[in-house]
mmCIF file of C-alpha atoms and ligand atoms in Angstrom:
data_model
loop_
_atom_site.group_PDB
_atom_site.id
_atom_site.type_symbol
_atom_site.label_atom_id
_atom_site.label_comp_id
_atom_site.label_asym_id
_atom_site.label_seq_id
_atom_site.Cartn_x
_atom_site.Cartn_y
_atom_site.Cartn_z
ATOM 1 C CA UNK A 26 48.569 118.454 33.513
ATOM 2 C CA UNK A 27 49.489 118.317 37.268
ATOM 3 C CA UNK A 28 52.721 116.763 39.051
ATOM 4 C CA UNK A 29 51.785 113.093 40.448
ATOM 5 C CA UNK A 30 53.000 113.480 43.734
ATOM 6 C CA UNK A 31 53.098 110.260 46.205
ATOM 7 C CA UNK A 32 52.276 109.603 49.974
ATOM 8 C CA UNK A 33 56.119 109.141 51.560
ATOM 9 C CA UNK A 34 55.929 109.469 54.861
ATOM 10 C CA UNK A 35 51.908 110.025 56.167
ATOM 11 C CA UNK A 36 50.899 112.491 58.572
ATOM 12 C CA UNK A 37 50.823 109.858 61.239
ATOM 13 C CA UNK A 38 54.277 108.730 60.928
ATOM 14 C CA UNK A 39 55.117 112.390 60.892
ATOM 15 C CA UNK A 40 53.002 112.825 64.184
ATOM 16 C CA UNK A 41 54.588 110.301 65.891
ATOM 17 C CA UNK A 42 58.370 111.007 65.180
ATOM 18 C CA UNK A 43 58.129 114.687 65.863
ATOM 19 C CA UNK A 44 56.622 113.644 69.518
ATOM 20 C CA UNK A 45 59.186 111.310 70.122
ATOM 21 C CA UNK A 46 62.089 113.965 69.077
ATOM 22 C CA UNK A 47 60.410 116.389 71.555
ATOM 23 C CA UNK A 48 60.536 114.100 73.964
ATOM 24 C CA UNK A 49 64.314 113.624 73.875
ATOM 25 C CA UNK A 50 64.901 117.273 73.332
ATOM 26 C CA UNK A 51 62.311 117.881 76.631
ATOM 27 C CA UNK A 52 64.664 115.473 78.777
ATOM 28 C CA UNK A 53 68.001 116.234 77.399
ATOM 29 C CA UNK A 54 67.278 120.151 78.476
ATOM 30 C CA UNK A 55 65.143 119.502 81.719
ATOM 31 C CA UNK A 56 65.279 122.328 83.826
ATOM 32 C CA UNK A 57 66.393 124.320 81.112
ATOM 33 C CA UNK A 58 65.016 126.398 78.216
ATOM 34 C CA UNK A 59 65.630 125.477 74.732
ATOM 35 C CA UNK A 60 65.701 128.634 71.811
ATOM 36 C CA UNK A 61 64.151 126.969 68.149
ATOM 37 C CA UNK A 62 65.770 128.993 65.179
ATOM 38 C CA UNK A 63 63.554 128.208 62.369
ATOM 39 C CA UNK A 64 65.157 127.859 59.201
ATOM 40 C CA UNK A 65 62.064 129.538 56.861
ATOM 41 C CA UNK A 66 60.353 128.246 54.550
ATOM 42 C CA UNK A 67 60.186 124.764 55.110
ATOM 43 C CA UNK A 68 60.679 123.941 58.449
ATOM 44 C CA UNK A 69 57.645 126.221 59.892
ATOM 45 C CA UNK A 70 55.189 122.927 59.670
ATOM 46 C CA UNK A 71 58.029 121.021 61.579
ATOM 47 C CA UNK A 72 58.820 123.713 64.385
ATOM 48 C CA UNK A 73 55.766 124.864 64.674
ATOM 49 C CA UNK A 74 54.678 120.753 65.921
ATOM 50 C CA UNK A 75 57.588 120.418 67.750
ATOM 51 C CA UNK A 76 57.968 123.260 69.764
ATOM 52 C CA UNK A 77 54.079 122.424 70.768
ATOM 53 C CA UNK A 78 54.897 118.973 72.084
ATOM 54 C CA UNK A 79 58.278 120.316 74.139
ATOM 55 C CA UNK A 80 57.452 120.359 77.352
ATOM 56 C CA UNK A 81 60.142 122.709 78.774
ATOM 57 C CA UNK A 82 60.262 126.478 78.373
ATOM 58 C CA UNK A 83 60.969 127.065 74.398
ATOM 59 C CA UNK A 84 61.462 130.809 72.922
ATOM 60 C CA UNK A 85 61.847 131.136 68.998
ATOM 61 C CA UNK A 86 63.234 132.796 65.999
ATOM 62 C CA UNK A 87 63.427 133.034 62.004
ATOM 63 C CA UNK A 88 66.221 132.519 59.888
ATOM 64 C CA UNK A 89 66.091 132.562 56.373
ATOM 65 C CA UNK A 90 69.029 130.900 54.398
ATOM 66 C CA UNK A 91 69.084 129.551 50.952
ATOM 67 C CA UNK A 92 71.665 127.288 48.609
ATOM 68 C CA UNK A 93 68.753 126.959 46.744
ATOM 69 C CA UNK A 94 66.857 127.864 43.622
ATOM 70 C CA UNK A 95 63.088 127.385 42.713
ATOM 71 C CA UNK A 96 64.343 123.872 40.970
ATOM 72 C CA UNK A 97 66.157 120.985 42.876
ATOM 73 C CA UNK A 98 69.579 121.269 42.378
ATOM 74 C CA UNK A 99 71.880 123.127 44.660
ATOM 75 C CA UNK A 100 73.127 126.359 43.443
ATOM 76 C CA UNK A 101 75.835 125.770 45.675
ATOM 77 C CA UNK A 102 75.441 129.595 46.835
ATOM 78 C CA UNK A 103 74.291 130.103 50.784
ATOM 79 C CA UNK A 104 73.338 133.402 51.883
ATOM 80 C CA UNK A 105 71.109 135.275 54.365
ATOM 81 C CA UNK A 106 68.144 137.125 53.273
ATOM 82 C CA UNK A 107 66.454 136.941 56.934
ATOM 83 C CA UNK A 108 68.781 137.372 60.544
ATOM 84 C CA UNK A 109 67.469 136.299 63.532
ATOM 85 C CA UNK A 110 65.761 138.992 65.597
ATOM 86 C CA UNK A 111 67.152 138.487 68.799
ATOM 87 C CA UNK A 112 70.682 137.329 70.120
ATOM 88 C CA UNK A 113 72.149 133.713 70.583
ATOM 89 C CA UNK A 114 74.241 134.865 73.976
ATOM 90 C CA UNK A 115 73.997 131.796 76.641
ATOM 91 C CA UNK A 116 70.905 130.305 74.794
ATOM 92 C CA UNK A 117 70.412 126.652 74.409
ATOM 93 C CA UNK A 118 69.982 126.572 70.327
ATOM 94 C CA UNK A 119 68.448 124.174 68.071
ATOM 95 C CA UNK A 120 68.606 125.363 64.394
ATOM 96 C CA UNK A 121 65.496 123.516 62.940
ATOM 97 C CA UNK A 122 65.638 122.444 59.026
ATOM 98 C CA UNK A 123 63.600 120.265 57.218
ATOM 99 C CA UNK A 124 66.135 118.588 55.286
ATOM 100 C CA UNK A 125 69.985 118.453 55.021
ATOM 101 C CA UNK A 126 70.783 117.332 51.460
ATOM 102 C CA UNK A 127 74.554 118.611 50.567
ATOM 103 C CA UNK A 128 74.865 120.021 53.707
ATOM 104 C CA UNK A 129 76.237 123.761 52.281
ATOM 105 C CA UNK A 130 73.373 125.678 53.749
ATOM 106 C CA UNK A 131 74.199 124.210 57.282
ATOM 107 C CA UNK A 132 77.412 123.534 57.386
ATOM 108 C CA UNK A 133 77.619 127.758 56.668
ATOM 109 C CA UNK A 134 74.904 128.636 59.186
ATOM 110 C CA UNK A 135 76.540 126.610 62.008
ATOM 111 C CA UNK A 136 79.444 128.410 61.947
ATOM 112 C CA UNK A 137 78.217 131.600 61.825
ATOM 113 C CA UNK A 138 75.993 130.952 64.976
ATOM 114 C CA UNK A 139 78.728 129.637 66.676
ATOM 115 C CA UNK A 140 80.490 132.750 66.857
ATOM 116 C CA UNK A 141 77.294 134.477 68.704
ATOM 117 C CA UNK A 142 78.143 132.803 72.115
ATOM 118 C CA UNK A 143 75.156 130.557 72.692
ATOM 119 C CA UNK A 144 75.611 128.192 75.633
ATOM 120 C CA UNK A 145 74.700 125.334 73.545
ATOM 121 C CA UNK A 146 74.233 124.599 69.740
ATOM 122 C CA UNK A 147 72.400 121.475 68.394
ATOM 123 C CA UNK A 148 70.957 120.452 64.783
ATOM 124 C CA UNK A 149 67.539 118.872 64.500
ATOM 125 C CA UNK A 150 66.361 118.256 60.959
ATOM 126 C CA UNK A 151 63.105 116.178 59.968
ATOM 127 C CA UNK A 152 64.812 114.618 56.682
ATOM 128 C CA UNK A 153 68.091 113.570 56.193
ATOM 129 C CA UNK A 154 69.730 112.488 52.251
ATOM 130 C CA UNK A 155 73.087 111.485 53.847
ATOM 131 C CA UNK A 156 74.002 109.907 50.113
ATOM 132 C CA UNK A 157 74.142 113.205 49.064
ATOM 133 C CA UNK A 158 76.520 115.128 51.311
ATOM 134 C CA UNK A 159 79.160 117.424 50.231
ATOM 135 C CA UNK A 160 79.681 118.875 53.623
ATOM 136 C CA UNK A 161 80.334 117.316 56.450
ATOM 137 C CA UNK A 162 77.363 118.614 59.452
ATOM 138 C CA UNK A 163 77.158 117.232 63.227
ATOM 139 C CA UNK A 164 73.329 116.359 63.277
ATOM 140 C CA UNK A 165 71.823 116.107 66.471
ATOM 141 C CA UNK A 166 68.378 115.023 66.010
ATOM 142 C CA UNK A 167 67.153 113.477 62.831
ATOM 143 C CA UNK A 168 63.508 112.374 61.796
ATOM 144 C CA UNK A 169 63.844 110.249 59.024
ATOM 145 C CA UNK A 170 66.939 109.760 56.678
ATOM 146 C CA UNK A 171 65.435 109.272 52.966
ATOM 147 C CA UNK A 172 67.217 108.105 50.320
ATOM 148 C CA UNK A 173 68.376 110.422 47.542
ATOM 149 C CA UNK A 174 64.552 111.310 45.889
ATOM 150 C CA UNK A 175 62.934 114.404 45.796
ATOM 151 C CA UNK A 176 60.387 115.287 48.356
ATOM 152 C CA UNK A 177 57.525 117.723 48.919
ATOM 153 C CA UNK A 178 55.217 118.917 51.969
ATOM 154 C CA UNK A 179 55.137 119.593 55.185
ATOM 155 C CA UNK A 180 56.604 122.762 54.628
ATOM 156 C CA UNK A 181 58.883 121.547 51.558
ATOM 157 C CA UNK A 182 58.855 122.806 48.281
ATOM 158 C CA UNK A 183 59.050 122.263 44.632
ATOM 159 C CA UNK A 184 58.960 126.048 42.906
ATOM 160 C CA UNK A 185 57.042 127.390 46.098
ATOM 161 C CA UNK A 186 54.313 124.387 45.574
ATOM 162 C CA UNK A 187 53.173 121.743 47.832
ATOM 163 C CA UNK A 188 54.149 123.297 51.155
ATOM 164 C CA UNK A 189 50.846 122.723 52.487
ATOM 165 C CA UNK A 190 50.468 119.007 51.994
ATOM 166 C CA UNK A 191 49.716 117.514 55.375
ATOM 167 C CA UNK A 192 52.406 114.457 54.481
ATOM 168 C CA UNK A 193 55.770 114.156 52.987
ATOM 169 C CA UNK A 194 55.490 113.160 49.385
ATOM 170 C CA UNK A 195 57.574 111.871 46.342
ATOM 171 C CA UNK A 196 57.324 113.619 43.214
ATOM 172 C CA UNK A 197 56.727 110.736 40.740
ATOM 173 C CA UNK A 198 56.357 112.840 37.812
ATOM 174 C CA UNK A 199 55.862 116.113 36.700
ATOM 175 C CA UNK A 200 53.043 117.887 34.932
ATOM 176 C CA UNK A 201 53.270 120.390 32.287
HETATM 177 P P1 LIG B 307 71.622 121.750 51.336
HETATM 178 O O1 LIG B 307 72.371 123.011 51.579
HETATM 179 O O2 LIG B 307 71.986 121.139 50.010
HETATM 180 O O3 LIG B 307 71.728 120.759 52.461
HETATM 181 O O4 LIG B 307 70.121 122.156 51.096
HETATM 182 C C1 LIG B 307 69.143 122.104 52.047
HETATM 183 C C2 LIG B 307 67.913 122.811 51.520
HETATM 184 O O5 LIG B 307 67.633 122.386 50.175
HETATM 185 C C3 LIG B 307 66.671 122.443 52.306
HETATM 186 O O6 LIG B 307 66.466 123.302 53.389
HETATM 187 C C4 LIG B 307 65.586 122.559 51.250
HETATM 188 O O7 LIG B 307 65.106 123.886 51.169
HETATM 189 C C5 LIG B 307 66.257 122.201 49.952
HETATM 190 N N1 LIG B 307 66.030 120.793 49.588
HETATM 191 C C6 LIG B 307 66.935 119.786 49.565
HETATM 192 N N2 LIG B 307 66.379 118.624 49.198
HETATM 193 C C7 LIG B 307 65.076 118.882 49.006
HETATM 194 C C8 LIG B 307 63.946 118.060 48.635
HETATM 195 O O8 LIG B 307 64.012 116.836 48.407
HETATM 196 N N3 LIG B 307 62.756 118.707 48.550
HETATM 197 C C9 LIG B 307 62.601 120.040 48.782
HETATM 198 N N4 LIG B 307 63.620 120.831 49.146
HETATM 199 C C10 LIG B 307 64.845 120.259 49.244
HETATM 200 MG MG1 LIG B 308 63.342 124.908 49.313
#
């Protein structure tokens, strides 16, 4: 049997947010450049939409940082399996994640960018569970804050699956 997954958020809803977020980022940094740190896997859907609807000069990198396993509850463990290719040095930085849930995984990453000098450092997530926070995390730029349900696509997981989905879903029930 498959998982029953349901339409969350739609595409369209998705489409429209992420504009309006790049519009704020666009303005807030005009006459500047902005440098996206992808936090991989899930927020590759999200960054890659964003950063094509920012209208200022945008650069990029890959970060790969997990308090994860392949189930949904936090392992409470952060570490990095991927650094960023290039330095932060007098870079505007936006760490883009697809969701902040407890908060470990950012709350961790934050403060190791810091200490790389970048001229400015800013937090734009698509989802936000604030009902589930264990630490606390300055978000800058927020999509949609969700209530405390688990969520797939758009570059969010359940075991590796559903990444692909074009909208954010609910998992109503799982399959065998
Ligand atoms: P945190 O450190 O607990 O904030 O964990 C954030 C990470 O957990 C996200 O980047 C996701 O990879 C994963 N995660 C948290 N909630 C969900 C969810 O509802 N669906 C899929 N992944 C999730
Ligand atoms: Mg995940």
């Amino acid at each position: 049997m498959s998982d029953k997954i349901s339409v969350m958020i739609p595409e369209e809803e998705i489409d429209k947010r992420v504009r309006e977020m790049a519009a704020q980022i666009s303005k807030e940094f005009e006459g500047e450049s902005v440098h996206l740190i992808c936090i991989l896997k899930g927020s590759v859907m999200f960054m890659a939409d964003l950063a094509k609807r920012i209208t200022i000069p945008v650069t990029m990198d890959f970060m790969k940082v997990s308090s994860y396993g392949d189930g949904t509850k936090s392992s409470g463990i952060v570490r990095i399996s991927k650094d960023t290719d290039e330095g932060l040095e007098g870079k505007n930085v936006i760490v883009i994640e697809d969701i902040i849930d407890s908060g470990r995984t950012l709350a961790y990453l934050l403060e190791v960018l810091a200490q790389r000098g970048p001229k400015s450092l800013k937090l734009c997530t698509l989802l936000d569970k604030p009902s589930r926070r264990v630490k606390e995390v300055p978000v800058d730029y927020t999509g949609f804050v969700i209530e405390d349900k688990f969520v797939v696509g758009y570059g969010l997981d359940y075991a590796q699956k559903y990444r692909n989905l074009p909208f954010i879903g609910l998992v109503e029930e799982l399959g065998e």
